[in-house]
PDB file of C-alpha atoms in Angstrom:
ATOM      1  CA  MET H   8     -29.270  32.720  -3.239  1.00 46.00           C
ATOM      2  CA  THR H   9     -27.281  30.075  -1.317  1.00 46.00           C
ATOM      3  CA  LYS H  10     -23.863  28.906  -2.396  1.00 45.00           C
ATOM      4  CA  GLN H  11     -25.211  25.493  -3.430  1.00 45.00           C
ATOM      5  CA  GLU H  12     -28.021  27.078  -5.486  1.00 46.00           C
ATOM      6  CA  TRP H  13     -25.434  29.212  -7.268  1.00 42.00           C
ATOM      7  CA  LYS H  14     -23.369  26.165  -8.135  1.00 45.00           C
ATOM      8  CA  ASN H  15     -26.410  24.541  -9.718  1.00 45.00           C
ATOM      9  CA  ARG H  16     -26.896  27.468 -12.091  1.00 51.00           C
ATOM     10  CA  THR H  17     -25.181  27.881 -15.447  1.00 56.00           C
ATOM     11  CA  VAL H  18     -23.244  31.116 -15.831  1.00 74.00           C
ATOM     12  CA  VAL H  19     -23.992  32.808 -19.157  1.00 79.00           C
ATOM     13  CA  THR H  20     -20.840  33.338 -21.221  1.00 82.00           C
ATOM     14  CA  GLU H  21     -22.563  34.596 -24.365  1.00 87.00           C
ATOM     15  CA  PHE H  22     -25.782  36.254 -25.453  1.00 90.00           C
ATOM     16  CA  ILE H  23     -27.939  35.771 -28.537  1.00 90.00           C
ATOM     17  CA  LEU H  24     -29.012  38.943 -30.332  1.00 89.00           C
ATOM     18  CA  LEU H  25     -32.413  38.087 -31.800  1.00 83.00           C
ATOM     19  CA  GLY H  26     -32.393  41.116 -34.091  1.00 80.00           C
ATOM     20  CA  PHE H  27     -35.591  41.579 -36.066  1.00 76.00           C
ATOM     21  CA  GLY H  28     -36.599  37.922 -35.944  1.00 67.00           C
ATOM     22  CA  ASN H  29     -35.879  37.587 -39.649  1.00 62.00           C
ATOM     23  CA  GLY H  30     -35.384  34.196 -41.274  1.00 67.00           C
ATOM     24  CA  PRO H  31     -32.330  33.079 -43.270  1.00 71.00           C
ATOM     25  CA  GLU H  32     -34.055  34.021 -46.526  1.00 73.00           C
ATOM     26  CA  LEU H  33     -33.975  37.701 -45.522  1.00 81.00           C
ATOM     27  CA  ASP H  34     -30.402  37.762 -44.240  1.00 82.00           C
ATOM     28  CA  SER H  35     -28.835  38.416 -47.657  1.00 84.00           C
ATOM     29  CA  PHE H  36     -31.276  41.247 -48.404  1.00 86.00           C
ATOM     30  CA  LEU H  37     -30.758  42.882 -45.007  1.00 87.00           C
ATOM     31  CA  PHE H  38     -27.002  42.447 -45.334  1.00 90.00           C
ATOM     32  CA  LEU H  39     -26.975  44.427 -48.578  1.00 92.00           C
ATOM     33  CA  ILE H  40     -29.251  47.135 -47.154  1.00 92.00           C
ATOM     34  CA  PHE H  41     -27.244  47.702 -43.981  1.00 92.00           C
ATOM     35  CA  LEU H  42     -23.900  47.343 -45.774  1.00 94.00           C
ATOM     36  CA  SER H  43     -24.963  50.141 -48.138  1.00 94.00           C
ATOM     37  CA  ILE H  44     -26.025  52.260 -45.166  1.00 93.00           C
ATOM     38  CA  TYR H  45     -22.706  51.651 -43.411  1.00 95.00           C
ATOM     39  CA  ILE H  46     -20.640  52.512 -46.494  1.00 95.00           C
ATOM     40  CA  VAL H  47     -22.578  55.742 -47.109  1.00 92.00           C
ATOM     41  CA  THR H  48     -22.392  56.656 -43.416  1.00 93.00           C
ATOM     42  CA  ILE H  49     -18.639  56.175 -43.158  1.00 94.00           C
ATOM     43  CA  THR H  50     -17.944  57.824 -46.534  1.00 91.00           C
ATOM     44  CA  GLY H  51     -20.175  60.835 -45.878  1.00 89.00           C
ATOM     45  CA  ASN H  52     -18.970  61.522 -42.344  1.00 91.00           C
ATOM     46  CA  THR H  53     -15.333  60.981 -43.325  1.00 92.00           C
ATOM     47  CA  PHE H  54     -15.771  63.489 -46.165  1.00 88.00           C
ATOM     48  CA  ILE H  55     -17.160  66.101 -43.766  1.00 88.00           C
ATOM     49  CA  LEU H  56     -14.394  65.425 -41.240  1.00 90.00           C
ATOM     50  CA  LEU H  57     -11.637  65.753 -43.851  1.00 89.00           C
ATOM     51  CA  LEU H  58     -13.276  68.853 -45.323  1.00 86.00           C
ATOM     52  CA  VAL H  59     -13.389  70.579 -41.938  1.00 87.00           C
ATOM     53  CA  VAL H  60      -9.780  69.649 -41.161  1.00 88.00           C
ATOM     54  CA  SER H  61      -8.205  70.452 -44.541  1.00 86.00           C
ATOM     55  CA  ASN H  62     -10.154  73.526 -45.718  1.00 81.00           C
ATOM     56  CA  ARG H  63      -9.392  76.765 -43.861  1.00 81.00           C
ATOM     57  CA  HIS H  64     -12.763  78.154 -44.973  1.00 80.00           C
ATOM     58  CA  PHE H  65     -14.390  75.688 -42.579  1.00 81.00           C
ATOM     59  CA  HIS H  66     -12.244  76.564 -39.560  1.00 86.00           C
ATOM     60  CA  THR H  67     -15.206  78.139 -37.762  1.00 88.00           C
ATOM     61  CA  PRO H  68     -17.047  77.099 -34.581  1.00 90.00           C
ATOM     62  CA  MET H  69     -20.051  75.699 -36.465  1.00 87.00           C
ATOM     63  CA  TYR H  70     -17.932  73.446 -38.680  1.00 88.00           C
ATOM     64  CA  PHE H  71     -15.638  72.533 -35.787  1.00 92.00           C
ATOM     65  CA  PHE H  72     -18.668  71.140 -33.953  1.00 92.00           C
ATOM     66  CA  LEU H  73     -19.864  69.493 -37.168  1.00 89.00           C
ATOM     67  CA  GLY H  74     -16.497  67.778 -37.545  1.00 91.00           C
ATOM     68  CA  ASN H  75     -16.764  66.440 -34.013  1.00 93.00           C
ATOM     69  CA  LEU H  76     -20.284  65.204 -34.755  1.00 91.00           C
ATOM     70  CA  ALA H  77     -19.044  63.435 -37.905  1.00 91.00           C
ATOM     71  CA  CYS H  78     -16.263  61.745 -35.909  1.00 93.00           C
ATOM     72  CA  LEU H  79     -18.775  60.667 -33.292  1.00 93.00           C
ATOM     73  CA  GLU H  80     -21.137  59.253 -35.929  1.00 92.00           C
ATOM     74  CA  ILE H  81     -18.290  57.189 -37.448  1.00 94.00           C
ATOM     75  CA  CYS H  82     -17.544  55.650 -34.037  1.00 93.00           C
ATOM     76  CA  TYR H  83     -21.258  55.254 -33.322  1.00 89.00           C
ATOM     77  CA  SER H  84     -21.982  53.312 -36.513  1.00 92.00           C
ATOM     78  CA  SER H  85     -18.818  51.216 -36.293  1.00 94.00           C
ATOM     79  CA  ASN H  86     -19.817  50.077 -32.819  1.00 93.00           C
ATOM     80  CA  ILE H  87     -23.085  48.480 -34.009  1.00 93.00           C
ATOM     81  CA  LEU H  88     -23.209  47.857 -37.760  1.00 93.00           C
ATOM     82  CA  PRO H  89     -20.144  45.620 -38.342  1.00 93.00           C
ATOM     83  CA  ARG H  90     -21.381  43.106 -35.763  1.00 91.00           C
ATOM     84  CA  MET H  91     -24.859  43.186 -37.291  1.00 90.00           C
ATOM     85  CA  LEU H  92     -23.457  42.656 -40.790  1.00 92.00           C
ATOM     86  CA  LEU H  93     -21.413  39.694 -39.572  1.00 91.00           C
ATOM     87  CA  SER H  94     -24.509  38.066 -38.092  1.00 89.00           C
ATOM     88  CA  PHE H  95     -26.399  38.495 -41.385  1.00 88.00           C
ATOM     89  CA  LEU H  96     -23.491  37.016 -43.320  1.00 87.00           C
ATOM     90  CA  SER H  97     -22.731  34.052 -41.077  1.00 84.00           C
ATOM     91  CA  GLY H  98     -26.120  33.478 -39.442  1.00 83.00           C
ATOM     92  CA  ASP H  99     -24.378  33.456 -36.049  1.00 85.00           C
ATOM     93  CA  ARG H 100     -26.175  35.852 -33.700  1.00 88.00           C
ATOM     94  CA  SER H 101     -24.148  35.001 -30.613  1.00 90.00           C
ATOM     95  CA  ILE H 102     -21.918  37.539 -28.890  1.00 90.00           C
ATOM     96  CA  SER H 103     -19.705  36.934 -25.875  1.00 90.00           C
ATOM     97  CA  ALA H 104     -20.745  38.433 -22.557  1.00 87.00           C
ATOM     98  CA  GLN H 105     -17.599  40.591 -22.538  1.00 88.00           C
ATOM     99  CA  GLY H 106     -18.219  41.650 -26.148  1.00 90.00           C
ATOM    100  CA  CYS H 107     -21.830  42.531 -25.375  1.00 90.00           C
ATOM    101  CA  LEU H 108     -20.831  44.621 -22.371  1.00 89.00           C
ATOM    102  CA  THR H 109     -18.137  46.361 -24.404  1.00 91.00           C
ATOM    103  CA  GLN H 110     -20.593  47.170 -27.182  1.00 92.00           C
ATOM    104  CA  TYR H 111     -23.065  48.570 -24.663  1.00 91.00           C
ATOM    105  CA  TYR H 112     -20.372  50.649 -22.954  1.00 92.00           C
ATOM    106  CA  PHE H 113     -19.329  52.435 -26.127  1.00 93.00           C
ATOM    107  CA  PHE H 114     -22.949  52.739 -27.301  1.00 91.00           C
ATOM    108  CA  GLY H 115     -24.007  54.387 -24.018  1.00 89.00           C
ATOM    109  CA  CYS H 116     -20.988  56.692 -23.993  1.00 91.00           C
ATOM    110  CA  LEU H 117     -21.428  57.782 -27.601  1.00 93.00           C
ATOM    111  CA  VAL H 118     -25.189  58.343 -27.429  1.00 90.00           C
ATOM    112  CA  ALA H 119     -24.703  60.468 -24.283  1.00 90.00           C
ATOM    113  CA  ALA H 120     -21.891  62.402 -25.963  1.00 93.00           C
ATOM    114  CA  GLU H 121     -24.155  63.028 -28.976  1.00 91.00           C
ATOM    115  CA  CYS H 122     -26.874  64.429 -26.708  1.00 90.00           C
ATOM    116  CA  TYR H 123     -24.375  66.872 -25.211  1.00 92.00           C
ATOM    117  CA  LEU H 124     -22.826  67.739 -28.579  1.00 93.00           C
ATOM    118  CA  LEU H 125     -26.193  68.476 -30.197  1.00 90.00           C
ATOM    119  CA  ALA H 126     -26.950  70.784 -27.271  1.00 91.00           C
ATOM    120  CA  VAL H 127     -23.598  72.533 -27.788  1.00 93.00           C
ATOM    121  CA  MET H 128     -24.363  72.977 -31.493  1.00 90.00           C
ATOM    122  CA  SER H 129     -27.779  74.443 -30.696  1.00 89.00           C
ATOM    123  CA  TYR H 130     -26.148  76.897 -28.255  1.00 91.00           C
ATOM    124  CA  ASP H 131     -23.686  77.879 -30.987  1.00 91.00           C
ATOM    125  CA  ARG H 132     -26.574  78.568 -33.415  1.00 87.00           C
ATOM    126  CA  TYR H 133     -28.383  80.543 -30.691  1.00 90.00           C
ATOM    127  CA  LEU H 134     -25.397  82.846 -30.229  1.00 91.00           C
ATOM    128  CA  ALA H 135     -24.891  83.217 -33.997  1.00 87.00           C
ATOM    129  CA  VAL H 136     -28.531  84.133 -34.691  1.00 85.00           C
ATOM    130  CA  CYS H 137     -29.649  85.908 -31.517  1.00 87.00           C
ATOM    131  CA  LYS H 138     -26.383  87.629 -30.519  1.00 89.00           C
ATOM    132  CA  PRO H 139     -24.427  88.047 -33.791  1.00 86.00           C
ATOM    133  CA  LEU H 140     -22.388  91.043 -32.613  1.00 88.00           C
ATOM    134  CA  GLN H 141     -21.231  89.222 -29.485  1.00 88.00           C
ATOM    135  CA  TYR H 142     -20.733  85.871 -31.236  1.00 90.00           C
ATOM    136  CA  PRO H 143     -16.998  86.237 -32.136  1.00 88.00           C
ATOM    137  CA  SER H 144     -16.042  87.111 -28.564  1.00 87.00           C
ATOM    138  CA  HIS H 145     -18.385  84.603 -26.911  1.00 87.00           C
ATOM    139  CA  MET H 146     -17.611  81.580 -29.108  1.00 90.00           C
ATOM    140  CA  SER H 147     -13.822  81.687 -28.992  1.00 88.00           C
ATOM    141  CA  GLY H 148     -11.562  78.868 -30.109  1.00 86.00           C
ATOM    142  CA  LYS H 149     -10.768  78.008 -26.506  1.00 90.00           C
ATOM    143  CA  LEU H 150     -14.447  77.776 -25.583  1.00 92.00           C
ATOM    144  CA  CYS H 151     -15.123  75.541 -28.611  1.00 93.00           C
ATOM    145  CA  LEU H 152     -12.433  73.137 -27.467  1.00 94.00           C
ATOM    146  CA  GLN H 153     -13.751  73.173 -23.900  1.00 94.00           C
ATOM    147  CA  LEU H 154     -17.351  72.536 -24.972  1.00 94.00           C
ATOM    148  CA  CYS H 155     -16.412  69.631 -27.250  1.00 94.00           C
ATOM    149  CA  ALA H 156     -14.115  68.143 -24.619  1.00 95.00           C
ATOM    150  CA  ALA H 157     -16.912  68.424 -22.044  1.00 94.00           C
ATOM    151  CA  ALA H 158     -19.344  66.679 -24.428  1.00 94.00           C
ATOM    152  CA  TRP H 159     -16.973  63.758 -25.098  1.00 94.00           C
ATOM    153  CA  MET H 160     -15.816  63.403 -21.486  1.00 93.00           C
ATOM    154  CA  GLY H 161     -19.338  63.803 -20.132  1.00 91.00           C
ATOM    155  CA  GLY H 162     -20.574  61.027 -22.382  1.00 90.00           C
ATOM    156  CA  PHE H 163     -17.855  58.575 -21.375  1.00 90.00           C
ATOM    157  CA  LEU H 164     -17.880  59.389 -17.674  1.00 89.00           C
ATOM    158  CA  SER H 165     -21.672  59.260 -17.331  1.00 85.00           C
ATOM    159  CA  ASN H 166     -21.871  55.684 -18.592  1.00 85.00           C
ATOM    160  CA  SER H 167     -18.874  54.280 -16.708  1.00 86.00           C
ATOM    161  CA  LEU H 168     -20.672  53.760 -13.386  1.00 82.00           C
ATOM    162  CA  LEU H 169     -23.624  52.098 -15.077  1.00 83.00           C
ATOM    163  CA  THR H 170     -21.355  49.746 -17.023  1.00 86.00           C
ATOM    164  CA  VAL H 171     -19.598  48.719 -13.796  1.00 86.00           C
ATOM    165  CA  LEU H 172     -22.979  47.979 -12.186  1.00 86.00           C
ATOM    166  CA  ILE H 173     -24.108  45.846 -15.123  1.00 86.00           C
ATOM    167  CA  PHE H 174     -20.755  44.048 -15.149  1.00 83.00           C
ATOM    168  CA  SER H 175     -21.276  43.111 -11.478  1.00 84.00           C
ATOM    169  CA  LEU H 176     -24.652  41.463 -12.211  1.00 85.00           C
ATOM    170  CA  ASP H 177     -25.010  37.688 -12.482  1.00 84.00           C
ATOM    171  CA  PHE H 178     -26.397  36.164 -15.673  1.00 85.00           C
ATOM    172  CA  CYS H 179     -27.592  32.588 -15.360  1.00 82.00           C
ATOM    173  CA  GLY H 180     -29.934  32.226 -18.360  1.00 73.00           C
ATOM    174  CA  PRO H 181     -31.875  32.717 -20.548  1.00 82.00           C
ATOM    175  CA  ASN H 182     -29.443  34.573 -22.765  1.00 86.00           C
ATOM    176  CA  ASP H 183     -31.671  35.853 -25.613  1.00 88.00           C
ATOM    177  CA  ILE H 184     -31.548  39.634 -26.071  1.00 86.00           C
ATOM    178  CA  ASP H 185     -34.594  40.770 -28.039  1.00 82.00           C
ATOM    179  CA  ASP H 186     -32.741  43.500 -29.907  1.00 83.00           C
ATOM    180  CA  PHE H 187     -30.123  43.946 -32.627  1.00 87.00           C
ATOM    181  CA  PHE H 188     -27.470  45.351 -30.272  1.00 89.00           C
ATOM    182  CA  CYS H 189     -26.577  45.178 -26.583  1.00 89.00           C
ATOM    183  CA  ASP H 190     -28.450  47.752 -24.534  1.00 84.00           C
ATOM    184  CA  SER H 191     -28.769  48.232 -20.777  1.00 82.00           C
ATOM    185  CA  PHE H 192     -32.425  47.401 -20.130  1.00 79.00           C
ATOM    186  CA  PRO H 193     -32.469  44.120 -22.140  1.00 82.00           C
ATOM    187  CA  MET H 194     -29.289  43.001 -20.354  1.00 85.00           C
ATOM    188  CA  ILE H 195     -30.563  43.966 -16.898  1.00 84.00           C
ATOM    189  CA  LYS H 196     -33.803  42.128 -17.623  1.00 84.00           C
ATOM    190  CA  LEU H 197     -31.829  38.891 -18.118  1.00 85.00           C
ATOM    191  CA  SER H 198     -29.939  39.159 -14.839  1.00 85.00           C
ATOM    192  CA  CYS H 199     -30.672  36.530 -12.158  1.00 84.00           C
ATOM    193  CA  SER H 200     -29.392  38.758  -9.350  1.00 81.00           C
ATOM    194  CA  ASP H 201     -30.956  41.802  -7.733  1.00 80.00           C
ATOM    195  CA  SER H 202     -30.934  44.421 -10.495  1.00 78.00           C
ATOM    196  CA  HIS H 203     -33.054  47.149  -8.888  1.00 82.00           C
ATOM    197  CA  ILE H 204     -30.079  49.437  -8.257  1.00 84.00           C
ATOM    198  CA  ALA H 205     -28.792  48.966 -11.795  1.00 82.00           C
ATOM    199  CA  GLY H 206     -32.261  49.698 -13.183  1.00 78.00           C
ATOM    200  CA  PHE H 207     -32.574  52.852 -11.081  1.00 81.00           C
ATOM    201  CA  VAL H 208     -29.106  54.080 -12.051  1.00 82.00           C
ATOM    202  CA  THR H 209     -29.901  53.361 -15.710  1.00 79.00           C
ATOM    203  CA  SER H 210     -32.982  55.571 -15.548  1.00 78.00           C
ATOM    204  CA  ALA H 211     -31.086  58.278 -13.651  1.00 80.00           C
ATOM    205  CA  VAL H 212     -28.169  58.308 -16.107  1.00 82.00           C
ATOM    206  CA  ALA H 213     -30.557  58.352 -19.069  1.00 78.00           C
ATOM    207  CA  GLY H 214     -32.374  61.319 -17.546  1.00 78.00           C
ATOM    208  CA  VAL H 215     -29.196  63.273 -16.831  1.00 81.00           C
ATOM    209  CA  CYS H 216     -27.768  62.598 -20.296  1.00 84.00           C
ATOM    210  CA  SER H 217     -30.897  63.361 -22.299  1.00 81.00           C
ATOM    211  CA  LEU H 218     -33.247  65.725 -20.459  1.00 82.00           C
ATOM    212  CA  PRO H 219     -30.940  68.737 -19.768  1.00 87.00           C
ATOM    213  CA  PRO H 220     -29.452  68.701 -23.316  1.00 88.00           C
ATOM    214  CA  PHE H 221     -32.937  68.332 -24.780  1.00 86.00           C
ATOM    215  CA  LEU H 222     -34.257  71.289 -22.767  1.00 88.00           C
ATOM    216  CA  LEU H 223     -31.244  73.424 -23.708  1.00 91.00           C
ATOM    217  CA  THR H 224     -31.699  72.531 -27.367  1.00 89.00           C
ATOM    218  CA  PHE H 225     -35.437  73.249 -27.209  1.00 88.00           C
ATOM    219  CA  LEU H 226     -34.935  76.655 -25.541  1.00 91.00           C
ATOM    220  CA  SER H 227     -32.149  77.584 -27.966  1.00 90.00           C
ATOM    221  CA  TYR H 228     -34.325  76.944 -31.001  1.00 88.00           C
ATOM    222  CA  LEU H 229     -37.293  78.630 -29.387  1.00 88.00           C
ATOM    223  CA  TYR H 230     -35.244  81.828 -29.052  1.00 90.00           C
ATOM    224  CA  ILE H 231     -33.854  81.347 -32.572  1.00 88.00           C
ATOM    225  CA  ILE H 232     -37.340  81.037 -34.094  1.00 86.00           C
ATOM    226  CA  ILE H 233     -38.568  84.108 -32.206  1.00 87.00           C
ATOM    227  CA  THR H 234     -35.529  86.117 -33.332  1.00 87.00           C
ATOM    228  CA  VAL H 235     -35.814  85.024 -36.964  1.00 84.00           C
ATOM    229  CA  ILE H 236     -39.527  85.858 -37.122  1.00 84.00           C
ATOM    230  CA  ARG H 237     -38.693  89.408 -36.075  1.00 83.00           C
ATOM    231  CA  ILE H 238     -36.203  89.905 -38.915  1.00 78.00           C
ATOM    232  CA  PRO H 239     -37.862  92.369 -41.349  1.00 79.00           C
ATOM    233  CA  SER H 240     -36.016  91.198 -44.461  1.00 76.00           C
ATOM    234  CA  ALA H 241     -37.407  88.052 -46.089  1.00 76.00           C
ATOM    235  CA  PRO H 242     -34.032  87.000 -47.627  1.00 75.00           C
ATOM    236  CA  SER H 243     -32.352  87.382 -44.236  1.00 70.00           C
ATOM    237  CA  ARG H 244     -35.062  85.271 -42.598  1.00 74.00           C
ATOM    238  CA  LYS H 245     -34.614  82.590 -45.245  1.00 74.00           C
ATOM    239  CA  LYS H 246     -30.834  82.568 -44.792  1.00 69.00           C
ATOM    240  CA  ALA H 247     -31.128  82.307 -40.990  1.00 68.00           C
ATOM    241  CA  PHE H 248     -33.626  79.442 -41.188  1.00 72.00           C
ATOM    242  CA  SER H 249     -31.478  77.675 -43.781  1.00 69.00           C
ATOM    243  CA  THR H 250     -28.438  77.844 -41.514  1.00 64.00           C
ATOM    244  CA  CYS H 251     -30.259  76.217 -38.595  1.00 69.00           C
ATOM    245  CA  SER H 252     -32.720  73.917 -40.330  1.00 72.00           C
ATOM    246  CA  SER H 253     -30.147  71.201 -41.058  1.00 68.00           C
ATOM    247  CA  HIS H 254     -29.188  70.908 -37.410  1.00 71.00           C
ATOM    248  CA  LEU H 255     -32.828  71.034 -36.379  1.00 77.00           C
ATOM    249  CA  ILE H 256     -33.705  68.111 -38.676  1.00 76.00           C
ATOM    250  CA  VAL H 257     -30.955  65.963 -37.118  1.00 75.00           C
ATOM    251  CA  VAL H 258     -32.040  66.932 -33.604  1.00 82.00           C
ATOM    252  CA  ILE H 259     -35.715  66.142 -34.253  1.00 80.00           C
ATOM    253  CA  LEU H 260     -34.892  62.751 -35.786  1.00 79.00           C
ATOM    254  CA  PHE H 261     -32.505  61.856 -32.963  1.00 82.00           C
ATOM    255  CA  TYR H 262     -34.654  62.896 -29.987  1.00 81.00           C
ATOM    256  CA  TRP H 263     -37.961  61.805 -31.541  1.00 78.00           C
ATOM    257  CA  SER H 264     -36.708  58.251 -31.975  1.00 78.00           C
ATOM    258  CA  ILE H 265     -35.091  58.068 -28.529  1.00 78.00           C
ATOM    259  CA  LEU H 266     -38.143  59.432 -26.721  1.00 70.00           C
ATOM    260  CA  THR H 267     -40.421  57.102 -28.682  1.00 70.00           C
ATOM    261  CA  VAL H 268     -38.374  54.056 -27.701  1.00 68.00           C
ATOM    262  CA  TYR H 269     -38.134  54.893 -24.018  1.00 62.00           C
ATOM    263  CA  VAL H 270     -41.653  56.299 -23.531  1.00 53.00           C
ATOM    264  CA  LEU H 271     -43.400  53.243 -25.008  1.00 50.00           C
ATOM    265  CA  PRO H 272     -44.171  50.409 -22.555  1.00 46.00           C
ATOM    266  CA  HIS H 273     -41.587  47.649 -22.424  1.00 50.00           C
ATOM    267  CA  GLY H 274     -44.075  44.831 -22.936  1.00 50.00           C
ATOM    268  CA  ASP H 275     -43.574  42.104 -25.518  1.00 47.00           C
ATOM    269  CA  THR H 276     -46.162  43.648 -27.846  1.00 43.00           C
ATOM    270  CA  GLN H 277     -44.015  46.766 -28.109  1.00 53.00           C
ATOM    271  CA  ALA H 278     -40.694  44.986 -28.728  1.00 56.00           C
ATOM    272  CA  PHE H 279     -40.690  45.143 -32.519  1.00 57.00           C
ATOM    273  CA  PRO H 280     -41.874  48.781 -32.845  1.00 59.00           C
ATOM    274  CA  SER H 281     -39.210  49.783 -30.315  1.00 67.00           C
ATOM    275  CA  LYS H 282     -36.529  48.030 -32.354  1.00 75.00           C
ATOM    276  CA  VAL H 283     -37.709  49.798 -35.492  1.00 76.00           C
ATOM    277  CA  PHE H 284     -37.460  53.191 -33.777  1.00 77.00           C
ATOM    278  CA  SER H 285     -34.057  52.193 -32.382  1.00 81.00           C
ATOM    279  CA  VAL H 286     -32.867  51.950 -35.975  1.00 84.00           C
ATOM    280  CA  PHE H 287     -33.512  55.694 -36.357  1.00 83.00           C
ATOM    281  CA  TYR H 288     -31.132  56.891 -33.656  1.00 84.00           C
ATOM    282  CA  THR H 289     -28.530  54.118 -33.950  1.00 87.00           C
ATOM    283  CA  ILE H 290     -28.279  53.741 -37.736  1.00 88.00           C
ATOM    284  CA  LEU H 291     -30.260  56.352 -39.678  1.00 87.00           C
ATOM    285  CA  THR H 292     -29.162  59.452 -37.751  1.00 87.00           C
ATOM    286  CA  PRO H 293     -25.458  58.855 -38.549  1.00 89.00           C
ATOM    287  CA  LEU H 294     -26.531  58.254 -42.165  1.00 88.00           C
ATOM    288  CA  VAL H 295     -28.620  61.407 -42.682  1.00 85.00           C
ATOM    289  CA  ASN H 296     -26.189  63.699 -40.844  1.00 79.00           C
ATOM    290  CA  PRO H 297     -23.674  63.976 -43.728  1.00 76.00           C
ATOM    291  CA  LEU H 298     -26.440  63.876 -46.357  1.00 76.00           C
ATOM    292  CA  ILE H 299     -28.345  66.754 -44.771  1.00 77.00           C
ATOM    293  CA  TYR H 300     -25.280  68.918 -44.186  1.00 68.00           C
ATOM    294  CA  SER H 301     -23.899  68.208 -47.678  1.00 65.00           C
ATOM    295  CA  LEU H 302     -27.095  68.650 -49.690  1.00 61.00           C
ATOM    296  CA  ARG H 303     -28.537  71.577 -47.724  1.00 61.00           C
ATOM    297  CA  ASN H 304     -25.325  73.516 -47.051  1.00 65.00           C
ATOM    298  CA  LYS H 305     -24.230  75.964 -49.736  1.00 66.00           C
ATOM    299  CA  ASP H 306     -20.616  76.162 -48.512  1.00 68.00           C
ATOM    300  CA  VAL H 307     -20.201  72.383 -48.500  1.00 67.00           C
ATOM    301  CA  LYS H 308     -21.683  72.064 -52.004  1.00 63.00           C
ATOM    302  CA  GLU H 309     -19.348  74.771 -53.336  1.00 65.00           C
ATOM    303  CA  ALA H 310     -16.346  73.072 -51.752  1.00 63.00           C
ATOM    304  CA  LEU H 311     -17.439  69.752 -53.256  1.00 59.00           C
ATOM    305  CA  GLN H 312     -17.679  71.294 -56.736  1.00 59.00           C
ATOM    306  CA  LYS H 313     -14.132  72.635 -56.462  1.00 62.00           C
ATOM    307  CA  GLU H 314     -12.717  69.188 -55.667  1.00 56.00           C
TER     308      GLU H 314
END
């Protein structure tokens, strides 16, 4: 592009989040639905976080990781839902270019950190079920801190390079993002400069952040299932499955929705189904996390009854 051609173009300073293509008549209904989801998400995850911090009974590796997951889900939801609620309330779906990039940065960092953290939690359950005698020595307090720190740092570092690449792209119009939040591929698609490198790095980062944790999680639960099946006592089998089933439900919901979104073709006919599945891993997963762990966990229910 020549210098004169660049001058004739209009630099995009804001984007329009098209959301679900709903009309004004649905905005009030959707506002109430997503406001309820946000309130329950924040309340539930805050309860788990406070419970893990304040109750010495929950000062164990499993609940330490659960507390980190609850903290992550609070940040995750607060990065997307408040802006969505504001657009429903005001009807203004515009977001500044800097605001859109900032939202994407924290979204990418947090979703990568969640992939790593879910893998860490699956490894913790593997040690607890498959190597119970070695578990206390293997899963020490120091190792728990190191694993959680690696998950958080890995998530933020992995997305930094990609965010810098997207920030260096030129956006000249159109500025309509066919989604309800700022994501990498929709933004790259709108760029008027050469975005091949950014697209390649996006795919590479997504692969590094999701595939190894997914494989580790899959192998961990494969060994767990094999070990549990071999337990001769039916009550012991039930207790072991109950301990891991909550985490497994969250993992299945999270990875199923992500893989569905990114495996489907990116054509216009698939835009709406992809947005619907995006709701699962951006909004519903943080919602069901505290519900599943509260309703299916005997220790949490007993602690709640004592309050």
